[in-house]
Coordinates of C-alpha atoms and ligand atoms in Angstrom, one line a residue:
Chain A
M24 CA 118.5 117.7 84.8
S25 CA 115.6 117.0 82.4
E26 CA 113.0 116.4 85.1
S27 CA 109.6 115.3 83.8
P28 CA 106.8 117.7 84.7
D29 CA 104.8 114.9 86.3
H30 CA 107.6 114.1 88.8
P31 CA 108.8 117.5 90.0
Q32 CA 111.6 117.4 92.6
I33 CA 109.9 119.8 94.9
A34 CA 111.8 119.1 98.1
A35 CA 115.5 118.9 98.8
P36 CA 116.7 116.0 100.9
P37 CA 117.0 117.0 104.6
S38 CA 120.4 118.0 105.8
L39 CA 122.7 115.5 107.6
T40 CA 122.4 117.7 110.6
D41 CA 118.6 117.5 110.6
L42 CA 118.8 113.8 110.2
G43 CA 121.2 113.1 113.1
E44 CA 122.5 109.6 113.8
P45 CA 121.5 107.0 111.2
L46 CA 119.4 104.0 112.0
V47 CA 121.6 101.8 109.9
R48 CA 125.0 102.3 108.4
V49 CA 126.5 99.9 105.8
E50 CA 130.2 100.0 104.9
M51 CA 130.8 97.8 101.8
R52 CA 133.7 97.1 99.4
S53 CA 133.2 98.3 95.8
Q54 CA 132.1 94.9 94.5
P55 CA 129.1 94.2 92.3
R56 CA 128.4 90.9 94.1
L57 CA 127.5 92.9 97.2
L58 CA 124.8 95.0 95.4
A59 CA 122.0 92.5 96.0
G60 CA 122.5 92.4 99.7
T61 CA 122.6 96.1 100.2
R62 CA 119.5 96.8 98.0
E63 CA 117.6 94.0 99.8
L64 CA 118.4 95.5 103.2
V65 CA 117.0 98.9 102.1
G66 CA 114.0 97.3 100.3
A67 CA 113.1 95.3 103.4
I68 CA 113.2 98.3 105.7
A69 CA 111.2 100.3 103.1
K70 CA 108.5 97.6 103.1
R71 CA 108.4 97.7 106.9
L72 CA 107.9 101.4 106.7
G73 CA 104.7 101.1 104.7
F74 CA 106.0 101.5 101.2
S75 CA 104.4 99.1 98.7
E76 CA 106.3 96.1 97.4
L77 CA 106.8 97.9 94.1
E78 CA 108.0 101.1 95.7
A79 CA 110.3 99.3 98.1
G80 CA 111.8 97.5 95.1
Q81 CA 112.2 100.8 93.3
I82 CA 114.0 102.4 96.3
G83 CA 116.3 99.4 96.2
L84 CA 116.9 100.0 92.5
A85 CA 117.7 103.7 93.1
L86 CA 120.3 102.6 95.6
D87 CA 121.7 99.9 93.3
E88 CA 122.2 102.4 90.6
A89 CA 123.9 104.8 92.9
L90 CA 126.3 102.1 94.2
A91 CA 126.9 100.7 90.7
N92 CA 127.9 104.2 89.5
V93 CA 130.4 104.6 92.4
I94 CA 131.9 101.2 91.5
R95 CA 132.1 101.9 87.8
H96 CA 132.8 105.7 87.6
G97 CA 134.2 106.4 91.0
Y98 CA 136.4 103.4 91.7
K99 CA 136.8 102.5 88.0
G100 CA 136.1 98.8 88.8
R101 CA 138.6 98.6 91.7
D102 CA 137.1 96.0 94.2
D103 CA 138.7 97.3 97.4
G104 CA 137.2 100.7 97.5
L105 CA 134.9 101.7 100.5
I106 CA 131.3 102.8 100.1
M107 CA 129.3 104.0 103.0
V108 CA 125.5 103.8 102.9
S109 CA 123.5 105.5 105.7
L110 CA 119.8 105.2 106.3
W111 CA 117.4 107.3 108.3
V112 CA 113.6 107.0 108.9
S113 CA 111.7 110.1 109.7
E114 CA 108.4 109.7 111.3
G115 CA 107.1 113.1 110.3
D116 CA 105.6 113.9 113.7
G117 CA 106.0 117.5 114.2
S118 CA 109.6 117.6 113.0
T119 CA 110.7 119.7 110.0
V120 CA 111.2 116.5 108.0
G121 CA 108.1 114.7 106.6
A122 CA 107.7 111.0 107.1
G123 CA 110.0 109.1 104.8
L124 CA 113.2 107.1 104.1
H125 CA 116.5 108.9 103.6
L126 CA 119.6 107.5 102.1
C127 CA 123.1 108.8 101.8
V128 CA 125.8 107.1 99.7
E129 CA 129.4 108.3 100.3
D130 CA 132.7 107.2 98.7
Q131 CA 136.4 108.1 98.8
C132 CA 136.8 108.6 95.1
P133 CA 138.3 111.6 93.2
Q134 CA 135.8 114.4 93.4
V135 CA 133.9 115.4 90.2
D136 CA 131.7 118.4 89.4
P137 CA 128.2 117.3 90.6
S138 CA 126.6 119.1 87.7
K139 CA 128.4 116.6 85.4
I140 CA 126.6 113.7 87.0
R141 CA 123.6 113.3 84.7
S142 CA 122.0 110.8 82.4
R143 CA 121.6 110.9 78.6
E144 CA 118.4 112.4 77.2
L145 CA 115.8 109.6 77.2
S146 CA 115.1 110.1 73.5
E147 CA 118.7 109.4 72.5
V148 CA 118.3 105.6 72.9
R149 CA 121.7 103.9 73.5
P150 CA 123.0 101.3 76.0
G151 CA 123.6 102.9 79.4
G152 CA 123.1 106.4 80.6
L153 CA 120.0 105.7 82.6
G154 CA 121.1 105.3 86.2
V155 CA 120.9 108.9 87.4
H156 CA 117.6 109.4 85.7
L157 CA 116.2 106.3 87.5
I158 CA 117.4 107.7 90.8
Q159 CA 115.8 111.1 90.1
E160 CA 112.5 109.6 89.0
I161 CA 112.2 107.1 91.8
M162 CA 113.2 109.3 94.7
D163 CA 111.3 112.5 95.7
A164 CA 114.5 114.4 96.2
S165 CA 118.2 113.8 95.5
V166 CA 121.4 115.7 95.4
F167 CA 125.0 114.9 94.5
E168 CA 127.7 116.9 96.3
K169 CA 131.4 116.9 97.2
R170 CA 132.2 115.6 100.7
E171 CA 134.0 117.9 103.0
Q172 CA 137.3 116.1 102.9
S173 CA 137.5 113.7 99.9
G174 CA 135.0 111.7 97.9
M175 CA 131.5 112.3 96.7
R176 CA 128.1 112.1 98.4
L177 CA 124.6 111.4 97.2
R178 CA 121.7 112.2 99.5
M179 CA 118.2 111.1 98.5
S180 CA 114.8 110.8 100.1
K181 CA 111.5 109.2 99.4
F182 CA 108.5 110.4 101.4
I183 CA 105.6 108.3 102.5
P184 CA 102.3 109.3 100.8
H185 CA 99.6 109.8 103.5
N186 CA 99.5 107.3 106.3
A187 CA 100.5 104.4 104.1
G188 CA 101.2 101.8 106.8
T189 CA 102.4 100.9 110.2
M190 CA 105.6 99.4 111.5
T191 CA 103.7 96.6 113.3
G192 CA 101.1 94.1 112.3
S193 CA 97.4 94.3 111.9
V194 CA 94.6 91.8 112.8
R195 CA 91.5 91.3 110.6
H196 CA 88.5 89.4 111.7
A197 CA 85.9 87.7 109.5
G198 CA 83.2 85.1 109.9
Chain B
M2 CA 102.5 91.0 109.0
Q3 CA 98.8 90.8 109.0
V4 CA 96.7 88.2 110.8
D5 CA 93.4 87.0 109.4
I6 CA 90.9 85.2 111.6
T7 CA 88.0 83.2 110.3
S8 CA 85.6 81.0 112.2
N9 CA 83.1 78.4 111.1
D10 CA 81.3 75.9 113.4
A11 CA 83.9 74.6 115.8
N12 CA 87.0 75.6 113.9
T13 CA 88.8 78.9 114.0
T14 CA 91.5 79.6 111.5
V15 CA 94.3 82.0 112.2
A16 CA 96.3 83.0 109.1
P17 CA 99.3 85.3 109.5
T18 CA 100.7 86.7 106.3
G19 CA 104.3 88.0 106.1
D20 CA 107.5 87.4 108.0
V21 CA 107.0 86.6 111.7
D22 CA 110.0 87.9 113.6
L23 CA 110.6 89.7 116.9
S24 CA 109.1 92.9 115.5
V25 CA 105.6 91.4 115.0
S26 CA 105.5 88.2 117.0
R27 CA 103.6 90.0 119.8
D28 CA 100.8 90.7 117.4
L29 CA 100.5 87.0 116.5
Q30 CA 100.7 86.2 120.2
S31 CA 97.7 88.4 121.1
A32 CA 95.7 87.2 118.1
L33 CA 96.2 83.6 119.3
K34 CA 95.4 84.4 122.9
K35 CA 92.2 86.1 121.9
V36 CA 91.1 83.2 119.7
M37 CA 91.9 80.7 122.5
D38 CA 89.8 82.7 124.9
D39 CA 86.7 81.5 123.1
K40 CA 87.7 77.9 123.7
P41 CA 86.9 76.6 120.2
E42 CA 87.1 72.9 119.5
R43 CA 89.9 73.4 116.9
V44 CA 92.3 76.2 116.1
I45 CA 94.0 75.9 112.8
V46 CA 97.1 78.1 112.2
D47 CA 97.5 78.5 108.5
L48 CA 101.1 79.3 107.8
S49 CA 101.0 79.2 104.0
G50 CA 101.4 83.0 103.9
V51 CA 104.5 83.0 106.1
P52 CA 107.8 82.8 104.2
Y53 CA 109.9 83.3 107.3
M54 CA 109.6 82.7 111.1
D55 CA 112.2 83.1 113.8
S56 CA 112.2 81.7 117.3
S57 CA 110.0 84.5 118.7
G58 CA 107.3 83.3 116.3
V59 CA 107.8 79.7 117.3
A60 CA 107.6 80.7 121.0
T61 CA 104.1 82.1 120.4
L62 CA 103.0 78.9 118.8
V63 CA 104.4 76.8 121.7
E64 CA 102.6 79.1 124.1
A65 CA 99.3 78.6 122.2
M66 CA 99.9 74.8 122.3
Q67 CA 100.3 74.9 126.1
I68 CA 97.0 76.9 126.4
S69 CA 95.3 74.6 124.0
R70 CA 96.2 71.5 126.0
K71 CA 94.8 73.0 129.2
Q72 CA 91.4 73.7 127.7
A73 CA 91.1 70.7 125.3
T74 CA 91.3 72.8 122.2
R75 CA 92.9 71.0 119.3
L76 CA 95.7 73.0 117.7
V77 CA 96.8 72.2 114.2
L78 CA 99.5 73.9 112.1
C79 CA 99.2 73.7 108.3
G80 CA 100.6 75.0 105.1
M81 CA 104.2 75.4 106.4
Q82 CA 106.7 76.5 103.8
E83 CA 110.0 74.6 103.6
K84 CA 112.1 77.4 105.4
V85 CA 109.6 77.6 108.3
R86 CA 109.4 73.8 108.6
S87 CA 113.2 73.6 108.9
I88 CA 113.2 75.7 112.1
F89 CA 110.6 73.3 113.6
E90 CA 112.8 70.4 112.7
I91 CA 115.9 71.9 114.1
A92 CA 114.1 72.7 117.3
R93 CA 112.6 69.1 117.3
L94 CA 109.1 70.6 117.5
D95 CA 107.9 68.9 114.3
K96 CA 106.9 65.9 116.4
V97 CA 105.4 67.9 119.2
F98 CA 102.9 69.9 117.1
T99 CA 100.2 68.4 114.9
I100 CA 101.4 69.6 111.5
V101 CA 99.5 68.9 108.2
D102 CA 100.5 69.9 104.7
D103 CA 97.1 70.9 103.3
P104 CA 94.8 73.5 104.9
A105 CA 91.9 71.5 103.5
T106 CA 92.8 68.5 105.6
A107 CA 93.4 70.5 108.8
D108 CA 89.7 70.4 109.6
S109 CA 89.8 66.7 110.4
A110 CA 93.4 66.5 111.8
Chain C
M19 CA 126.3 73.0 124.9
S20 CA 124.2 69.9 124.2
E21 CA 125.5 69.5 120.6
S22 CA 123.8 66.8 118.6
P23 CA 126.1 64.1 117.4
D24 CA 125.0 64.6 113.8
H25 CA 126.1 68.2 113.8
P26 CA 129.4 68.2 115.5
Q27 CA 131.1 71.7 115.7
I28 CA 134.4 70.5 114.4
A29 CA 136.0 73.8 113.5
A30 CA 136.3 77.0 115.4
P31 CA 135.5 80.2 113.5
P32 CA 138.6 81.8 112.0
S33 CA 140.2 84.5 114.2
L34 CA 139.5 88.2 113.4
T35 CA 143.2 88.6 112.5
D36 CA 143.0 85.8 110.0
L37 CA 139.9 87.3 108.4
G38 CA 141.3 90.8 108.0
E39 CA 139.1 93.7 106.8
P40 CA 135.4 92.7 106.4
L41 CA 133.7 92.8 103.0
V42 CA 130.6 94.4 104.5
R43 CA 130.0 96.0 107.9
V44 CA 126.5 96.9 109.2
E45 CA 126.0 99.2 112.2
M46 CA 122.4 99.2 113.3
R47 CA 120.3 100.4 116.2
S48 CA 118.9 97.8 118.5
Q49 CA 115.4 97.8 116.9
P50 CA 113.4 94.7 115.9
R51 CA 112.1 96.5 112.8
L52 CA 115.7 96.4 111.4
L53 CA 116.0 92.6 111.7
A54 CA 114.5 91.9 108.3
G55 CA 116.9 94.2 106.4
T56 CA 120.0 92.8 108.0
R57 CA 119.1 89.1 107.6
E58 CA 118.1 89.7 104.0
L59 CA 121.4 91.4 103.3
V60 CA 123.3 88.4 104.6
G61 CA 120.9 85.9 102.9
A62 CA 121.4 87.6 99.6
I63 CA 125.2 87.5 99.9
A64 CA 125.0 83.8 101.0
K65 CA 123.0 83.0 97.9
R66 CA 125.5 84.7 95.6
L67 CA 128.2 82.6 97.3
G68 CA 126.6 79.4 96.2
F69 CA 124.6 78.5 99.3
S70 CA 121.2 77.0 98.5
E71 CA 118.0 79.1 99.0
L72 CA 117.3 77.1 102.1
E73 CA 120.8 77.4 103.5
A74 CA 120.9 81.1 102.8
G75 CA 117.6 81.6 104.6
Q76 CA 118.9 79.6 107.6
I77 CA 122.1 81.7 107.8
G78 CA 119.8 84.7 107.8
L79 CA 117.9 83.1 110.7
A80 CA 121.0 82.4 112.7
L81 CA 121.9 86.1 112.4
D82 CA 118.4 87.2 113.2
E83 CA 118.5 85.1 116.4
A84 CA 121.8 86.6 117.4
L85 CA 120.6 90.1 116.8
A86 CA 117.3 89.5 118.6
N87 CA 119.2 88.2 121.6
V88 CA 121.4 91.3 121.7
I89 CA 118.2 93.4 121.6
R90 CA 116.4 91.5 124.3
H91 CA 119.1 90.3 126.7
G92 CA 121.9 92.7 126.0
Y93 CA 120.1 96.0 125.5
K94 CA 116.9 94.9 127.4
G95 CA 114.7 96.3 124.7
R96 CA 116.4 99.7 124.6
D97 CA 116.1 100.9 121.0
D98 CA 119.1 103.2 120.7
G99 CA 121.9 100.6 121.4
L100 CA 124.4 99.9 118.7
I101 CA 125.0 96.5 117.1
M102 CA 127.8 95.9 114.6
V103 CA 127.6 93.0 112.1
S104 CA 130.7 92.2 110.0
L105 CA 130.8 89.8 107.1
W106 CA 133.7 88.1 105.4
V107 CA 133.8 85.7 102.5
S108 CA 136.8 83.3 102.4
E109 CA 137.5 81.7 99.0
G110 CA 139.4 78.8 100.5
D111 CA 142.1 79.0 97.9
G112 CA 145.3 78.0 99.7
S113 CA 144.6 80.1 102.8
T114 CA 144.2 78.6 106.2
V115 CA 140.5 79.3 106.1
G116 CA 138.2 77.1 104.1
A117 CA 135.6 78.6 101.6
G118 CA 132.8 80.0 103.5
L119 CA 130.8 82.9 105.0
H120 CA 131.9 84.4 108.4
L121 CA 129.8 86.7 110.6
C122 CA 130.7 88.6 113.7
V123 CA 128.0 90.3 115.9
E124 CA 129.3 92.9 118.4
D125 CA 127.5 95.0 121.0
Q126 CA 128.2 97.5 123.7
C127 CA 126.2 95.7 126.4
P128 CA 127.3 94.7 129.9
Q129 CA 129.5 91.6 129.6
V130 CA 128.2 88.2 130.7
D131 CA 129.9 84.9 131.2
P132 CA 129.9 83.3 127.7
S133 CA 129.2 79.9 129.2
K134 CA 125.8 81.2 130.4
I135 CA 124.7 81.9 126.9
R136 CA 122.9 78.6 126.1
S137 CA 119.4 77.4 125.1
R138 CA 117.1 75.2 127.1
E139 CA 117.2 71.4 126.6
L140 CA 115.1 70.6 123.5
S141 CA 113.1 68.0 125.5
E142 CA 111.9 70.6 128.0
V143 CA 109.3 72.2 125.7
R144 CA 108.4 75.7 126.7
P145 CA 108.1 79.1 124.8
G146 CA 111.5 80.5 124.1
G147 CA 115.0 79.1 124.8
L148 CA 115.8 78.1 121.2
G149 CA 117.8 80.9 119.7
V150 CA 121.3 79.8 120.7
H151 CA 120.5 76.2 119.7
L152 CA 119.4 77.4 116.2
I153 CA 122.6 79.3 115.8
Q154 CA 124.7 76.3 116.8
E155 CA 122.8 73.9 114.6
I156 CA 122.8 76.1 111.5
M157 CA 126.4 77.4 111.6
D158 CA 129.4 75.1 111.4
A159 CA 131.2 77.0 114.1
S160 CA 130.2 79.6 116.6
V161 CA 131.7 81.2 119.7
F162 CA 130.5 83.8 122.2
E163 CA 133.2 85.9 123.8
K164 CA 133.8 89.1 125.7
R165 CA 135.1 92.0 123.6
E166 CA 138.4 93.5 124.6
Q167 CA 137.0 96.8 125.9
S168 CA 133.3 96.4 126.6
G169 CA 130.4 94.4 125.2
M170 CA 130.0 90.9 123.8
R171 CA 131.0 89.3 120.5
L172 CA 129.6 86.3 118.6
R173 CA 131.7 84.9 115.8
M174 CA 130.2 82.3 113.5
S175 CA 131.0 80.6 110.2
K176 CA 129.4 78.4 107.7
F177 CA 131.5 76.6 105.2
I178 CA 130.6 75.9 101.6
P179 CA 130.2 72.1 100.9
H180 CA 132.4 71.2 97.9
N181 CA 132.3 73.6 94.9
A182 CA 128.7 74.5 95.4
G183 CA 128.4 77.5 93.1
T184 CA 129.9 80.4 91.4
M185 CA 129.8 84.1 92.0
T186 CA 128.8 84.8 88.5
G187 CA 126.2 83.5 86.0
S188 CA 126.1 80.4 83.9
V189 CA 124.8 79.7 80.4
R190 CA 123.0 76.5 79.4
H191 CA 122.2 75.6 75.8
A192 CA 119.6 73.3 74.5
G193 CA 117.7 72.6 71.3
Chain D
M5 CA 121.7 84.2 87.3
Q6 CA 121.5 81.4 84.8
V7 CA 120.7 81.8 81.1
D8 CA 118.9 79.1 79.2
I9 CA 119.0 79.2 75.4
T10 CA 116.6 77.2 73.2
S11 CA 116.2 77.2 69.5
N12 CA 113.4 76.0 67.2
D13 CA 113.1 76.8 63.5
A14 CA 113.6 80.5 63.1
N15 CA 113.2 81.4 66.8
T16 CA 115.8 81.5 69.5
T17 CA 114.6 82.0 73.1
V18 CA 117.0 83.4 75.7
A19 CA 115.7 82.9 79.2
P20 CA 117.7 84.4 82.1
T21 CA 116.7 83.3 85.6
G22 CA 117.5 85.4 88.7
D23 CA 118.3 89.0 89.4
V24 CA 120.1 90.8 86.5
D25 CA 122.4 93.4 88.0
L26 CA 125.9 94.7 87.4
S27 CA 127.4 91.5 88.8
V28 CA 126.0 89.3 86.1
S29 CA 124.8 91.6 83.2
R30 CA 128.0 90.8 81.3
D31 CA 126.9 87.1 81.2
L32 CA 123.6 88.1 79.7
Q33 CA 125.4 90.4 77.3
S34 CA 127.6 87.6 75.9
A35 CA 124.7 85.1 75.7
L36 CA 122.7 87.7 73.7
K37 CA 125.7 88.5 71.4
K38 CA 126.3 84.8 70.8
V39 CA 122.7 84.2 69.9
M40 CA 122.6 87.3 67.6
D41 CA 125.7 86.0 65.7
D42 CA 123.6 83.2 64.2
K43 CA 121.3 85.9 62.8
P44 CA 118.0 84.1 63.6
E45 CA 114.7 85.5 62.4
R46 CA 113.5 86.1 65.9
V47 CA 115.1 86.3 69.3
I48 CA 112.7 86.1 72.2
V49 CA 114.0 87.2 75.6
D50 CA 111.8 85.5 78.2
L51 CA 112.1 87.6 81.4
S52 CA 109.5 85.6 83.4
G53 CA 112.3 84.3 85.6
V54 CA 113.8 87.7 86.3
P55 CA 112.4 89.3 89.5
Y56 CA 114.9 92.2 89.4
M57 CA 116.8 94.1 86.7
D58 CA 119.0 97.2 87.0
S59 CA 120.1 99.6 84.3
S60 CA 123.1 97.4 83.4
G61 CA 120.7 94.7 82.4
V62 CA 118.6 97.1 80.5
A63 CA 121.7 98.3 78.7
T64 CA 122.4 94.7 77.4
L65 CA 118.9 94.6 76.0
V66 CA 119.3 98.0 74.3
E67 CA 122.5 96.8 72.8
A68 CA 120.9 93.6 71.6
M69 CA 118.1 95.7 70.0
Q70 CA 120.7 97.8 68.1
I71 CA 122.4 94.6 66.8
S72 CA 119.0 93.1 65.9
R73 CA 118.1 96.1 63.8
K74 CA 121.3 96.0 61.8
Q75 CA 120.7 92.4 60.8
A76 CA 116.9 92.3 60.5
T77 CA 116.5 89.9 63.5
R78 CA 113.2 90.6 65.3
L79 CA 113.7 91.1 69.1
V80 CA 110.8 90.4 71.4
L81 CA 110.7 90.8 75.2
C82 CA 108.1 88.7 77.0
G83 CA 107.0 87.7 80.5
M84 CA 108.2 90.9 82.3
Q85 CA 107.4 91.0 86.0
E86 CA 105.9 94.2 87.3
K87 CA 109.1 95.5 89.0
V88 CA 111.1 94.9 85.8
R89 CA 108.4 96.6 83.7
S90 CA 108.6 99.7 85.8
I91 CA 112.2 100.3 85.0
F92 CA 111.4 100.1 81.2
E93 CA 108.5 102.6 81.8
I94 CA 110.6 105.1 83.8
A95 CA 113.3 104.9 81.1
R96 CA 110.6 105.3 78.4
L97 CA 111.8 102.1 76.7
D98 CA 108.4 100.4 77.0
K99 CA 107.5 101.9 73.6
V100 CA 110.9 101.3 72.0
F101 CA 111.0 97.5 72.5
T102 CA 108.4 95.0 71.3
I103 CA 107.1 93.7 74.6
V104 CA 104.4 91.0 74.9
D105 CA 103.0 89.6 78.1
D106 CA 102.7 85.9 77.3
P107 CA 105.7 83.9 76.1
A108 CA 103.3 81.8 74.0
T109 CA 102.4 84.8 71.8
A110 CA 106.0 86.0 71.4
D111 CA 106.4 83.6 68.5
S112 CA 104.2 85.7 66.3
A113 CA 105.0 89.2 67.7
Ligands
LIG208 N1 129.2 108.2 91.5 C1 129.7 108.8 90.4 N2 130.9 109.4 90.3 C2 131.3 110.0 89.3 N3 130.6 110.2 88.1 C3 129.4 109.7 88.1 C4 128.8 109.0 89.2 N4 127.6 108.6 88.9 C5 127.4 109.1 87.6 N5 128.4 109.7 87.1 C6 128.5 110.4 85.8 O1 127.2 110.6 85.3 C7 127.0 109.9 84.1 C8 125.6 109.4 84.0 O2 125.4 108.3 84.8 P1 124.2 107.2 84.6 O3 123.0 108.0 84.3 O4 124.2 106.3 85.7 O5 124.6 106.5 83.2 P2 125.9 105.6 82.9 O6 126.6 105.3 84.2 O7 125.4 104.4 82.2 O8 126.8 106.4 82.1 C9 128.1 108.8 84.1 O9 128.4 108.5 82.7 C10 129.2 109.5 84.8 O10 130.0 110.3 84.0
LIG209 N1 123.4 88.4 123.3 C1 123.2 87.9 124.6 N2 123.6 88.6 125.7 C2 123.4 88.2 126.9 N3 122.8 87.0 127.2 C3 122.4 86.2 126.1 C4 122.6 86.7 124.8 N4 122.1 85.7 124.0 C5 121.6 84.8 124.8 N5 121.8 85.0 126.0 C6 121.4 84.2 127.2 O1 121.2 82.9 126.7 C7 119.9 82.4 127.0 C8 119.4 81.5 125.9 O2 119.1 82.2 124.7 P1 118.2 81.7 123.6 O3 118.5 80.3 123.3 O4 118.2 82.6 122.4 O5 116.7 81.6 124.2 P2 115.9 82.9 124.8 O6 116.5 84.1 124.3 O7 114.5 82.7 124.3 O8 116.0 82.7 126.3 C9 119.1 83.6 127.2 O9 118.0 83.4 128.0 C10 120.1 84.6 127.8 O10 120.2 84.4 129.2

C-alpha cells in the first residue's frame, strides 16, 4: 500500500467486538451535500477528545474521503444509497485498546476486492487518486473489508498521543 | 473550554475560551463562584473568545448576576459575538445584564 | 406556551408520514460531550441549504437545547441512554411541505405530559428555564409528543424564507 | 462555495470562498477551465477564503496545472490556510505547485 516509512501503520484498528456499542451512529444518504455535516460532527468530537484543531480537521478529512469514495465508486453517484458511520472513543484505561477515536464506514454497495482499493503512486501526478492515501496517512490504522452480508466496510483509528487533553474545561489564574 | 482569570485593583476579568455548552458550563460556574467569593468591586466576563453558548452557559451567568447583586459586586459582560448575543436577546436578558461591546470600556461600565 | 406575538407559530411541523425516510439519522448516547458534534452536523447542513450563518447556528442551538433536556430531564444524567435525531430537507417544489429543514428528536425515557414541557416566564429571571423557549422562538414550528411505544418525541421545522440560497456554488465575475 | 474571478493585465485571480469538497468541486473546476480558455499569462488561485479542501478540490487544481503547462500559463496558488496546506503536503503536491504565502507577491511568482 506504499506506506511511507515515517508513518508506519503499526496497529490494526480494534475489532468491532472489542469496541462494543458505538457512542454515535450516523446513517446518511449518499449525497455530497451531506459530507460537511458528517465530517464536522466527527471533527467536533475529536477536538473534545484532545486532538488539536489541525488533527481534528484531518480526521474529518479522512472520513470525508471515505464517504466520497462510497458515493462515487460504491453507489456510482446514486443519491439514495445508505451509508452508516459509527464512532467509538476508547479511554485507554487498562483495556486492550489504547486511547483514541475509532470510525467505521459501512455501505450496501456491490463488494469489491479490498486489495484493489488503493491510491495512485504519489509520483504519478494526475487529478484524483489520493483519497485512500490521505486516509492511510492521517489515520494510525485502517482496513477495508467485505461486510458479512453485503457491502463494504472501512475501519480506521487514530490514537491520542500521550495525555493530550481532557474532556472538560480547565481554569488558569494569573495576576 | 478554558477559563482565564486575571485581577487588577478592584477588577477581576473572567475570560472563557471555546464553546460553552452543557458539557463545560459547570467549569464556568465554579470559576465564577470562586471569583465572586473574593467580593471584588467589578467582575468582567470577557466573552470575545466564546463562539457558542447554550442556555446552560446563560444560566451560570444569571446565577453570577444574582450573587453579584447580593454583595454589591458590579457584573459586566463584554465582547459578545453575534451568535451569543442572539441568545441573550431571545431570552430578553440583553436588558437585564450590563453588556458592553469593547473589553477596554468594561472597566468603567 | 407564552408565544410572543412577533413570532407566531403558524404552521405545525409536517407529519413523519409526509416526510418519509430521513436524509440523515444520528443515534447518540446521552452524553453532553456529544452535543457539539450533533449541533455542528445540523448547522453545517442548514448552511448548505441556504440558511445564514446566524440562522444555522440558531438551529444548532435549538437542537442542542432539545438534546440537553433529554439528557438532564429524560435520562436524569445517565450517560448510556439512546437519543435519535432525524433530519429531513424539503425542497418545497409542489409538495405539501414548504422548503425547509425538519428535525425530530426521540428518546426512550419515561413519558411525561407534553403540556408540562415549557419554560419559565421570561420576566421571572432565574438561572435555567430557557431551553424550550429558545426552541420555540428559533424554530417556525415545534411539537412535543409521546412516542407510540415508549419515550418522547420533539418534531421541529424551520422554513427557508424565499429563495435564500442554492445547494451548490456560484461564480461571480469582475474586472 | 462562491468563486470570484478578477482580471488585470496579464493576471487572472480565481478566489473561491468556503469549503471545497465533492459537493462543489465541479463548480471550481468549470471556473478554472473557463479562465484557462482565455490563456492568460498567469492564473492566481487565492485560497485564503478556503478553510477546508478535500481531494476532489485538489484534483481540480492538478487538472488546472496540467492545462496551464500545455499552454504556458503560469499557475500560482496563494493564501493557503494551514489545514489546506496539510493535504498538499500529505499528497506531496507542495513541491509540484508554485505556492506562495501572500496574495500580494503572487503577481511576480
Ligand atoms: N468505497 C469504495 N468502494 C469501491 N472502490 C473504492 C472505494 N474507495 C476506493 N475505491 C477504489 O480505490 C481507488 C483509489 O481511490 P482514491 O485513492 O480515493 O482515488 P480516486 O477515488 O480519486 O480514484 C478508486 O479509484 C477505486 O477504484
Ligand atoms: N425532554 C424532556 N423530557 C422531560 N421533560 C422535559 C424535557 N424538556 C423539558 N422538560 C421540562 O420542561 C421544563 C422546561 O425546560 P427548559 O425550558 O429547557 O428549562 P430547564 O431545562 O432549564 O428547566 C423542564 O424543567 C422540564 O420539566
